[in-house]
Amino acid sequence: MKVQGKQMRTVWAEAPGGADGGGLTVRMIDQQLLPHEFKIADMATHRHTADAIRRMTIRGAPAIGAAGAYGLAQAFAEAPGGEQNAPYIDAAYELLRQTRPTAYDLFYNLDRVRAAAAGSPEQDRAARALAEADRLADESADRCRRIGLSGLPLFEAGMHVMTHCNAGWLATVDWGTALSPIYQAHRHGKAPVVLADETRPRLQGANLTAWELAQEGVECEIIADNASGLLMRRGEIQMVITGADRVAANGDAANKIGTYEKAVLAREHNIPFYVAAPFSTFDLNCPDGDSIPIEERDPDEVLYAQGKTDDGRIERVRLAPEGARARNPAFDVTPAALLAGLITEHGIIEPNAEAIARAFASEAAPAPTN
Ligand code: MRU
């Protein structure tokens, strides 16, 4: 991914005093300030990192996963020795697990970091945990790059492609999921026009997707969340691609609230609707979408909005009458039957239990390589 022409990642870790210096700082692009300010936020302890995930300084399933892995690596670096070591790590693991309930990558990554450190002498655990978190970040970036190559054949030059929320590189370590095929199409001479749903209430589409597509030079138009029906009916959208926070064993996919209604609309208008997600987002222990936990966030996210005033101040304003109440479910589930396919790092998989089980059973599934 490129920010002002410079290659970077969404999240990474640095040991200020070198590998033996004790502390580990988790650094991340502050997504609460974008698109108005580009700033790197530093998290000094695993508690700060957990808080950053909860407050959505970093968000998007694979990026949450990477931040969680680094957060647990921080806990290993901070933990006291001896008898207090294991309880400290257990508490940090639980704290990080409790930050956001829907995105599966978080749970996948926390388990991988804990397992990597388990069984080694206490003095080696911090280094092992950090090495595993780095490995997970590299793996995630590569999975997302391959998702782009898997989705590339779906594109024809000039296509109008709609997406919901932000499933680009800001939501991952690099490349993105739904936006990765868009970046590949752009690089391969099949440049699409992206229609980005603004995505109330947190406006990830208007704030983040529009910003990162501009960084990469991809044409983008923001549309109000309720504009897609009209545009689909007029034939102005040829394909929809979204990301996912968790994909169940039968292919039902949880993603940002509003995704489900876009999929229903797309079906009504015979427009292919794809979900792009790495295998780290698939939870085969969830038989279907009804068993995916759906996060309910603070109603204030619906009642207030944040933006930049004409004289350059970032301000929060109330939208609704004083005393008005709101509901704020953050995700919904799109049934597999509405999907044209699941774009993964192992190719495009049919959205059903048999095809998903086959793909997971066969690590030999041919993956695109160039
Ligand atoms: O609440 P968010 O911003 O974390 O929700 C993000 C999404 O819903 C994304 O579409 C999903 O995580 C896929 S990210 C590649």
PDB file of N, CA and C in Angstrom, residues 262-322:
ATOM      1  N   LYS A 262     -27.552  -4.934   0.716  1.00  0.00           N
ATOM      2  CA  LYS A 262     -26.933  -4.754  -0.615  1.00  0.00           C
ATOM      3  C   LYS A 262     -26.974  -6.071  -1.383  1.00  0.00           C
ATOM      4  N   ALA A 263     -26.771  -7.173  -0.671  1.00  0.00           N
ATOM      5  CA  ALA A 263     -26.781  -8.482  -1.338  1.00  0.00           C
ATOM      6  C   ALA A 263     -28.185  -8.828  -1.836  1.00  0.00           C
ATOM      7  N   VAL A 264     -29.196  -8.472  -1.043  1.00  0.00           N
ATOM      8  CA  VAL A 264     -30.589  -8.718  -1.476  1.00  0.00           C
ATOM      9  C   VAL A 264     -30.887  -7.889  -2.725  1.00  0.00           C
ATOM     10  N   LEU A 265     -30.467  -6.638  -2.695  1.00  0.00           N
ATOM     11  CA  LEU A 265     -30.675  -5.760  -3.858  1.00  0.00           C
ATOM     12  C   LEU A 265     -29.942  -6.305  -5.095  1.00  0.00           C
ATOM     13  N   ALA A 266     -28.713  -6.743  -4.892  1.00  0.00           N
ATOM     14  CA  ALA A 266     -27.926  -7.258  -6.021  1.00  0.00           C
ATOM     15  C   ALA A 266     -28.611  -8.477  -6.624  1.00  0.00           C
ATOM     16  N   ARG A 267     -29.140  -9.350  -5.788  1.00  0.00           N
ATOM     17  CA  ARG A 267     -29.837 -10.542  -6.296  1.00  0.00           C
ATOM     18  C   ARG A 267     -31.055 -10.130  -7.125  1.00  0.00           C
ATOM     19  N   GLU A 268     -31.798  -9.150  -6.621  1.00  0.00           N
ATOM     20  CA  GLU A 268     -32.993  -8.664  -7.324  1.00  0.00           C
ATOM     21  C   GLU A 268     -32.635  -8.150  -8.722  1.00  0.00           C
ATOM     22  N   HIS A 269     -31.405  -7.596  -8.853  1.00  0.00           N
ATOM     23  CA  HIS A 269     -31.023  -6.990 -10.127  1.00  0.00           C
ATOM     24  C   HIS A 269     -30.017  -7.845 -10.907  1.00  0.00           C
ATOM     25  N   ASN A 270     -29.866  -9.112 -10.493  1.00  0.00           N
ATOM     26  CA  ASN A 270     -28.944 -10.039 -11.183  1.00  0.00           C
ATOM     27  C   ASN A 270     -27.516  -9.512 -11.282  1.00  0.00           C
ATOM     28  N   ILE A 271     -27.056  -8.897 -10.228  1.00  0.00           N
ATOM     29  CA  ILE A 271     -25.685  -8.379 -10.193  1.00  0.00           C
ATOM     30  C   ILE A 271     -24.863  -9.302  -9.301  1.00  0.00           C
ATOM     31  N   PRO A 272     -23.716  -9.807  -9.796  1.00  0.00           N
ATOM     32  CA  PRO A 272     -22.931 -10.726  -8.948  1.00  0.00           C
ATOM     33  C   PRO A 272     -22.412 -10.037  -7.691  1.00  0.00           C
ATOM     34  N   PHE A 273     -22.576 -10.724  -6.568  1.00  0.00           N
ATOM     35  CA  PHE A 273     -22.167 -10.191  -5.263  1.00  0.00           C
ATOM     36  C   PHE A 273     -21.122 -11.143  -4.678  1.00  0.00           C
ATOM     37  N   TYR A 274     -19.896 -10.676  -4.549  1.00  0.00           N
ATOM     38  CA  TYR A 274     -18.804 -11.511  -4.029  1.00  0.00           C
ATOM     39  C   TYR A 274     -18.377 -11.038  -2.647  1.00  0.00           C
ATOM     40  N   VAL A 275     -17.980 -11.997  -1.815  1.00  0.00           N
ATOM     41  CA  VAL A 275     -17.318 -11.681  -0.550  1.00  0.00           C
ATOM     42  C   VAL A 275     -15.863 -12.122  -0.679  1.00  0.00           C
ATOM     43  N   ALA A 276     -14.946 -11.218  -0.341  1.00  0.00           N
ATOM     44  CA  ALA A 276     -13.512 -11.532  -0.394  1.00  0.00           C
ATOM     45  C   ALA A 276     -12.993 -11.666   1.030  1.00  0.00           C
ATOM     46  N   ALA A 277     -12.362 -12.793   1.327  1.00  0.00           N
ATOM     47  CA  ALA A 277     -11.856 -13.008   2.696  1.00  0.00           C
ATOM     48  C   ALA A 277     -10.753 -14.068   2.693  1.00  0.00           C
ATOM     49  N   PRO A 278      -9.724 -13.865   3.539  1.00  0.00           N
ATOM     50  CA  PRO A 278      -8.694 -14.895   3.694  1.00  0.00           C
ATOM     51  C   PRO A 278      -9.200 -16.050   4.555  1.00  0.00           C
ATOM     52  N   PHE A 279      -8.498 -17.179   4.494  1.00  0.00           N
ATOM     53  CA  PHE A 279      -8.915 -18.336   5.301  1.00  0.00           C
ATOM     54  C   PHE A 279      -8.888 -18.014   6.807  1.00  0.00           C
ATOM     55  N   SER A 280      -8.095 -17.028   7.219  1.00  0.00           N
ATOM     56  CA  SER A 280      -8.031 -16.677   8.651  1.00  0.00           C
ATOM     57  C   SER A 280      -9.330 -16.025   9.133  1.00  0.00           C
ATOM     58  N   THR A 281     -10.239 -15.687   8.216  1.00  0.00           N
ATOM     59  CA  THR A 281     -11.533 -15.100   8.590  1.00  0.00           C
ATOM     60  C   THR A 281     -12.625 -16.170   8.645  1.00  0.00           C
ATOM     61  N   PHE A 282     -12.303 -17.392   8.183  1.00  0.00           N
ATOM     62  CA  PHE A 282     -13.293 -18.482   8.182  1.00  0.00           C
ATOM     63  C   PHE A 282     -13.289 -19.168   9.546  1.00  0.00           C
ATOM     64  N   ASP A 283     -14.473 -19.280  10.138  1.00  0.00           N
ATOM     65  CA  ASP A 283     -14.605 -19.973  11.419  1.00  0.00           C
ATOM     66  C   ASP A 283     -15.431 -21.244  11.176  1.00  0.00           C
ATOM     67  N   LEU A 284     -14.718 -22.350  10.993  1.00  0.00           N
ATOM     68  CA  LEU A 284     -15.410 -23.596  10.647  1.00  0.00           C
ATOM     69  C   LEU A 284     -16.160 -24.178  11.841  1.00  0.00           C
ATOM     70  N   ASN A 285     -15.939 -23.599  13.037  1.00  0.00           N
ATOM     71  CA  ASN A 285     -16.728 -24.021  14.199  1.00  0.00           C
ATOM     72  C   ASN A 285     -18.095 -23.350  14.247  1.00  0.00           C
ATOM     73  N   CYS A 286     -18.296 -22.349  13.439  1.00  0.00           N
ATOM     74  CA  CYS A 286     -19.622 -21.724  13.307  1.00  0.00           C
ATOM     75  C   CYS A 286     -20.337 -22.423  12.155  1.00  0.00           C
ATOM     76  N   PRO A 287     -21.352 -23.214  12.427  1.00  0.00           N
ATOM     77  CA  PRO A 287     -21.981 -23.942  11.321  1.00  0.00           C
ATOM     78  C   PRO A 287     -22.678 -23.012  10.326  1.00  0.00           C
ATOM     79  N   ASP A 288     -23.226 -21.918  10.819  1.00  0.00           N
ATOM     80  CA  ASP A 288     -23.918 -20.982   9.919  1.00  0.00           C
ATOM     81  C   ASP A 288     -23.905 -19.587  10.533  1.00  0.00           C
ATOM     82  N   GLY A 289     -24.461 -18.652   9.783  1.00  0.00           N
ATOM     83  CA  GLY A 289     -24.387 -17.249  10.193  1.00  0.00           C
ATOM     84  C   GLY A 289     -25.086 -16.945  11.496  1.00  0.00           C
ATOM     85  N   ASP A 290     -26.122 -17.747  11.843  1.00  0.00           N
ATOM     86  CA  ASP A 290     -26.842 -17.467  13.088  1.00  0.00           C
ATOM     87  C   ASP A 290     -25.961 -17.653  14.312  1.00  0.00           C
ATOM     88  N   SER A 291     -24.871 -18.422  14.177  1.00  0.00           N
ATOM     89  CA  SER A 291     -24.011 -18.629  15.345  1.00  0.00           C
ATOM     90  C   SER A 291     -22.856 -17.621  15.402  1.00  0.00           C
ATOM     91  N   ILE A 292     -22.845 -16.651  14.505  1.00  0.00           N
ATOM     92  CA  ILE A 292     -21.785 -15.620  14.559  1.00  0.00           C
ATOM     93  C   ILE A 292     -22.222 -14.506  15.524  1.00  0.00           C
ATOM     94  N   PRO A 293     -21.394 -14.200  16.538  1.00  0.00           N
ATOM     95  CA  PRO A 293     -21.770 -13.112  17.469  1.00  0.00           C
ATOM     96  C   PRO A 293     -21.736 -11.770  16.746  1.00  0.00           C
ATOM     97  N   ILE A 294     -22.784 -10.992  16.960  1.00  0.00           N
ATOM     98  CA  ILE A 294     -22.886  -9.677  16.309  1.00  0.00           C
ATOM     99  C   ILE A 294     -22.634  -8.586  17.342  1.00  0.00           C
ATOM    100  N   GLU A 295     -21.637  -7.771  17.076  1.00  0.00           N
ATOM    101  CA  GLU A 295     -21.282  -6.684  18.000  1.00  0.00           C
ATOM    102  C   GLU A 295     -22.352  -5.587  17.983  1.00  0.00           C
ATOM    103  N   GLU A 296     -22.743  -5.151  19.177  1.00  0.00           N
ATOM    104  CA  GLU A 296     -23.606  -3.963  19.322  1.00  0.00           C
ATOM    105  C   GLU A 296     -22.718  -2.866  19.887  1.00  0.00           C
ATOM    106  N   ARG A 297     -22.615  -1.744  19.202  1.00  0.00           N
ATOM    107  CA  ARG A 297     -21.731  -0.679  19.676  1.00  0.00           C
ATOM    108  C   ARG A 297     -22.534   0.453  20.305  1.00  0.00           C
ATOM    109  N   ASP A 298     -21.813   1.414  20.853  1.00  0.00           N
ATOM    110  CA  ASP A 298     -22.413   2.541  21.553  1.00  0.00           C
ATOM    111  C   ASP A 298     -23.416   3.282  20.644  1.00  0.00           C
ATOM    112  N   PRO A 299     -24.645   3.479  21.111  1.00  0.00           N
ATOM    113  CA  PRO A 299     -25.637   4.201  20.293  1.00  0.00           C
ATOM    114  C   PRO A 299     -25.192   5.611  19.913  1.00  0.00           C
ATOM    115  N   ASP A 300     -24.257   6.183  20.679  1.00  0.00           N
ATOM    116  CA  ASP A 300     -23.767   7.531  20.335  1.00  0.00           C
ATOM    117  C   ASP A 300     -23.153   7.572  18.933  1.00  0.00           C
ATOM    118  N   GLU A 301     -22.675   6.420  18.439  1.00  0.00           N
ATOM    119  CA  GLU A 301     -22.102   6.411  17.084  1.00  0.00           C
ATOM    120  C   GLU A 301     -23.174   6.749  16.040  1.00  0.00           C
ATOM    121  N   VAL A 302     -24.439   6.460  16.370  1.00  0.00           N
ATOM    122  CA  VAL A 302     -25.552   6.782  15.469  1.00  0.00           C
ATOM    123  C   VAL A 302     -26.039   8.214  15.718  1.00  0.00           C
ATOM    124  N   LEU A 303     -25.988   8.617  16.974  1.00  0.00           N
ATOM    125  CA  LEU A 303     -26.573   9.910  17.359  1.00  0.00           C
ATOM    126  C   LEU A 303     -25.651  11.093  17.050  1.00  0.00           C
ATOM    127  N   TYR A 304     -24.349  10.814  16.900  1.00  0.00           N
ATOM    128  CA  TYR A 304     -23.368  11.873  16.640  1.00  0.00           C
ATOM    129  C   TYR A 304     -22.589  11.560  15.370  1.00  0.00           C
ATOM    130  N   ALA A 305     -21.964  12.592  14.792  1.00  0.00           N
ATOM    131  CA  ALA A 305     -21.044  12.371  13.666  1.00  0.00           C
ATOM    132  C   ALA A 305     -19.821  13.260  13.860  1.00  0.00           C
ATOM    133  N   GLN A 306     -18.696  12.791  13.285  1.00  0.00           N
ATOM    134  CA  GLN A 306     -17.466  13.580  13.379  1.00  0.00           C
ATOM    135  C   GLN A 306     -17.065  14.035  11.987  1.00  0.00           C
ATOM    136  N   GLY A 307     -16.575  15.257  11.860  1.00  0.00           N
ATOM    137  CA  GLY A 307     -16.123  15.747  10.555  1.00  0.00           C
ATOM    138  C   GLY A 307     -15.228  16.950  10.717  1.00  0.00           C
ATOM    139  N   LYS A 308     -14.814  17.522   9.581  1.00  0.00           N
ATOM    140  CA  LYS A 308     -13.890  18.656   9.620  1.00  0.00           C
ATOM    141  C   LYS A 308     -14.642  19.919   9.225  1.00  0.00           C
ATOM    142  N   THR A 309     -14.493  20.949  10.017  1.00  0.00           N
ATOM    143  CA  THR A 309     -15.167  22.203   9.692  1.00  0.00           C
ATOM    144  C   THR A 309     -14.394  22.900   8.562  1.00  0.00           C
ATOM    145  N   ASP A 310     -15.041  23.878   7.926  1.00  0.00           N
ATOM    146  CA  ASP A 310     -14.386  24.580   6.821  1.00  0.00           C
ATOM    147  C   ASP A 310     -13.118  25.307   7.277  1.00  0.00           C
ATOM    148  N   ASP A 311     -13.057  25.652   8.583  1.00  0.00           N
ATOM    149  CA  ASP A 311     -11.815  26.297   9.031  1.00  0.00           C
ATOM    150  C   ASP A 311     -10.837  25.295   9.664  1.00  0.00           C
ATOM    151  N   GLY A 312     -11.032  24.005   9.347  1.00  0.00           N
ATOM    152  CA  GLY A 312      -9.984  23.022   9.632  1.00  0.00           C
ATOM    153  C   GLY A 312     -10.031  22.319  10.971  1.00  0.00           C
ATOM    154  N   ARG A 313     -11.104  22.503  11.757  1.00  0.00           N
ATOM    155  CA  ARG A 313     -11.167  21.810  13.046  1.00  0.00           C
ATOM    156  C   ARG A 313     -11.919  20.491  12.893  1.00  0.00           C
ATOM    157  N   ILE A 314     -11.440  19.419  13.563  1.00  0.00           N
ATOM    158  CA  ILE A 314     -12.178  18.146  13.568  1.00  0.00           C
ATOM    159  C   ILE A 314     -13.157  18.217  14.731  1.00  0.00           C
ATOM    160  N   GLU A 315     -14.441  18.126  14.423  1.00  0.00           N
ATOM    161  CA  GLU A 315     -15.454  18.291  15.469  1.00  0.00           C
ATOM    162  C   GLU A 315     -16.496  17.191  15.428  1.00  0.00           C
ATOM    163  N   ARG A 316     -17.091  16.990  16.589  1.00  0.00           N
ATOM    164  CA  ARG A 316     -18.161  16.000  16.730  1.00  0.00           C
ATOM    165  C   ARG A 316     -19.444  16.788  16.927  1.00  0.00           C
ATOM    166  N   VAL A 317     -20.483  16.415  16.183  1.00  0.00           N
ATOM    167  CA  VAL A 317     -21.757  17.138  16.319  1.00  0.00           C
ATOM    168  C   VAL A 317     -22.886  16.142  16.555  1.00  0.00           C
ATOM    169  N   ARG A 318     -23.918  16.613  17.272  1.00  0.00           N
ATOM    170  CA  ARG A 318     -25.075  15.752  17.506  1.00  0.00           C
ATOM    171  C   ARG A 318     -26.016  15.858  16.309  1.00  0.00           C
ATOM    172  N   LEU A 319     -26.540  14.706  15.852  1.00  0.00           N
ATOM    173  CA  LEU A 319     -27.423  14.684  14.689  1.00  0.00           C
ATOM    174  C   LEU A 319     -28.890  14.582  15.095  1.00  0.00           C
ATOM    175  N   ALA A 320     -29.149  13.888  16.197  1.00  0.00           N
ATOM    176  CA  ALA A 320     -30.524  13.529  16.555  1.00  0.00           C
ATOM    177  C   ALA A 320     -31.015  14.411  17.696  1.00  0.00           C
ATOM    178  N   PRO A 321     -32.341  14.454  17.889  1.00  0.00           N
ATOM    179  CA  PRO A 321     -32.857  15.276  18.985  1.00  0.00           C
ATOM    180  C   PRO A 321     -32.300  14.813  20.330  1.00  0.00           C
ATOM    181  N   GLU A 322     -32.128  15.754  21.265  1.00  0.00           N
ATOM    182  CA  GLU A 322     -31.732  15.406  22.633  1.00  0.00           C
ATOM    183  C   GLU A 322     -32.721  14.361  23.145  1.00  0.00           C
TER     184      GLU A 322
END
